Short mmCIF file of C-alpha atoms in Angstrom, two decimals:
data_model
loop_
_atom_site.label_atom_id
_atom_site.label_comp_id
_atom_site.label_asym_id
_atom_site.label_seq_id
_atom_site.Cartn_x
_atom_site.Cartn_y
_atom_site.Cartn_z
CA LEU A 128 -2.23 -14.21 -9.10
CA THR A 129 -0.82 -10.92 -10.55
CA ILE A 130 -2.60 -9.62 -7.50
CA ILE A 131 -0.92 -11.17 -4.97
CA THR A 132 2.48 -10.79 -6.39
CA VAL A 133 2.26 -7.03 -7.26
CA PHE A 134 1.45 -6.91 -3.65
CA GLU A 135 4.50 -8.39 -2.55
CA LEU A 136 6.66 -6.72 -4.53
CA VAL A 137 5.09 -3.34 -2.93
CA GLY A 138 5.44 -4.96 0.70
CA ALA A 139 9.20 -5.81 -0.34
CA ALA A 140 9.52 -2.87 -1.55
CA THR A 141 8.09 -0.23 1.54
CA LEU A 142 9.82 -2.92 3.62
CA ILE A 143 13.09 -1.65 1.89
CA PHE A 144 12.84 2.22 1.67
CA GLY A 145 11.69 1.90 5.84
CA VAL A 146 15.16 0.42 7.17
CA TYR A 147 16.82 3.01 4.60
CA TYR A 148 13.76 5.72 5.65
CA ALA A 149 14.27 4.43 9.95
CA PHE A 150 18.38 5.24 9.55
CA THR A 151 17.89 8.23 7.90
CA ALA A 152 14.94 9.64 9.83
CA LYS A 153 14.62 7.61 13.08
CA THR A 154 11.09 6.72 12.23
CA THR A 155 9.76 2.48 11.68
CA LEU A 156 6.42 4.42 10.26
CA TRP A 157 7.57 2.80 6.47
CA ILE A 158 8.31 -0.59 7.51
CA PHE A 159 4.80 -0.53 9.67
CA TYR A 160 3.48 -0.20 6.16
CA GLY A 161 5.39 -2.86 4.81
CA PHE A 162 4.19 -4.91 7.31
CA VAL A 163 1.06 -4.12 6.59
CA ILE A 164 0.82 -4.55 3.32
CA LEU A 165 2.65 -7.81 3.68
CA ALA A 166 -0.26 -9.17 6.51
CA LEU A 167 -2.92 -7.83 3.39
CA THR A 168 -1.06 -10.48 0.73
CA ILE A 169 -1.00 -13.09 3.42
CA LEU A 170 -4.54 -12.97 4.76
CA PHE A 171 -5.66 -12.89 0.48
CA LEU A 172 -3.59 -16.08 0.09
CA LEU A 173 -4.97 -17.14 3.14
CA PHE A 174 -8.47 -16.83 1.21
CA GLY A 175 -7.70 -17.86 -1.86
CA LYS A 176 -6.04 -21.32 -0.62
CA ARG A 177 -9.61 -21.99 1.85
CA LEU A 178 -11.45 -20.86 -0.89
CA SER A 179 -9.56 -23.71 -3.39
CA LYS A 180 -9.60 -26.12 -0.22
CA ASP A 181 -6.49 -26.74 0.12
CA TYR A 182 -5.72 -26.08 4.23
CA VAL A 183 -2.51 -28.12 3.97
CA ALA A 184 -1.10 -24.96 2.36
CA ALA A 185 -3.55 -22.83 4.17
CA ALA A 186 -2.40 -24.18 7.55
CA SER A 187 1.60 -23.71 6.16
CA LEU A 188 0.65 -20.38 5.63
CA VAL A 189 -0.40 -18.81 9.45
CA PRO A 190 3.89 -19.08 10.86
CA TYR A 191 4.14 -16.19 8.58
CA PHE A 192 1.21 -15.00 9.64
CA MET A 193 1.95 -14.93 12.57
CA LEU A 194 6.05 -13.43 12.04
CA ILE A 195 3.73 -10.75 10.75
CA MET A 196 2.14 -10.18 13.29
CA LEU A 197 4.62 -9.46 16.45
CA GLY A 198 6.74 -7.46 13.91
CA ILE A 199 3.45 -5.13 13.77
CA MET A 200 2.75 -5.08 17.29
CA SER A 201 6.56 -4.69 18.37
CA MET A 202 6.16 -1.28 16.39
CA TYR A 203 4.71 0.48 19.08
#
């Protein structure tokens, strides 16, 4: 749980820095990195939910993963 929390905080901080960096340097590279970190976090959560056989909670994470994937695909 601690690792998931750290990944979530690092991903959020990277996205916040990415928005600032997008306005100052006119590039969205750090936003892309934030999305990738958050995608890994959601995959870790999905794997944990599948191991614990909590399929309903795992299914509720799928829309968030899809939104992150759409964000990643919109970067390029």
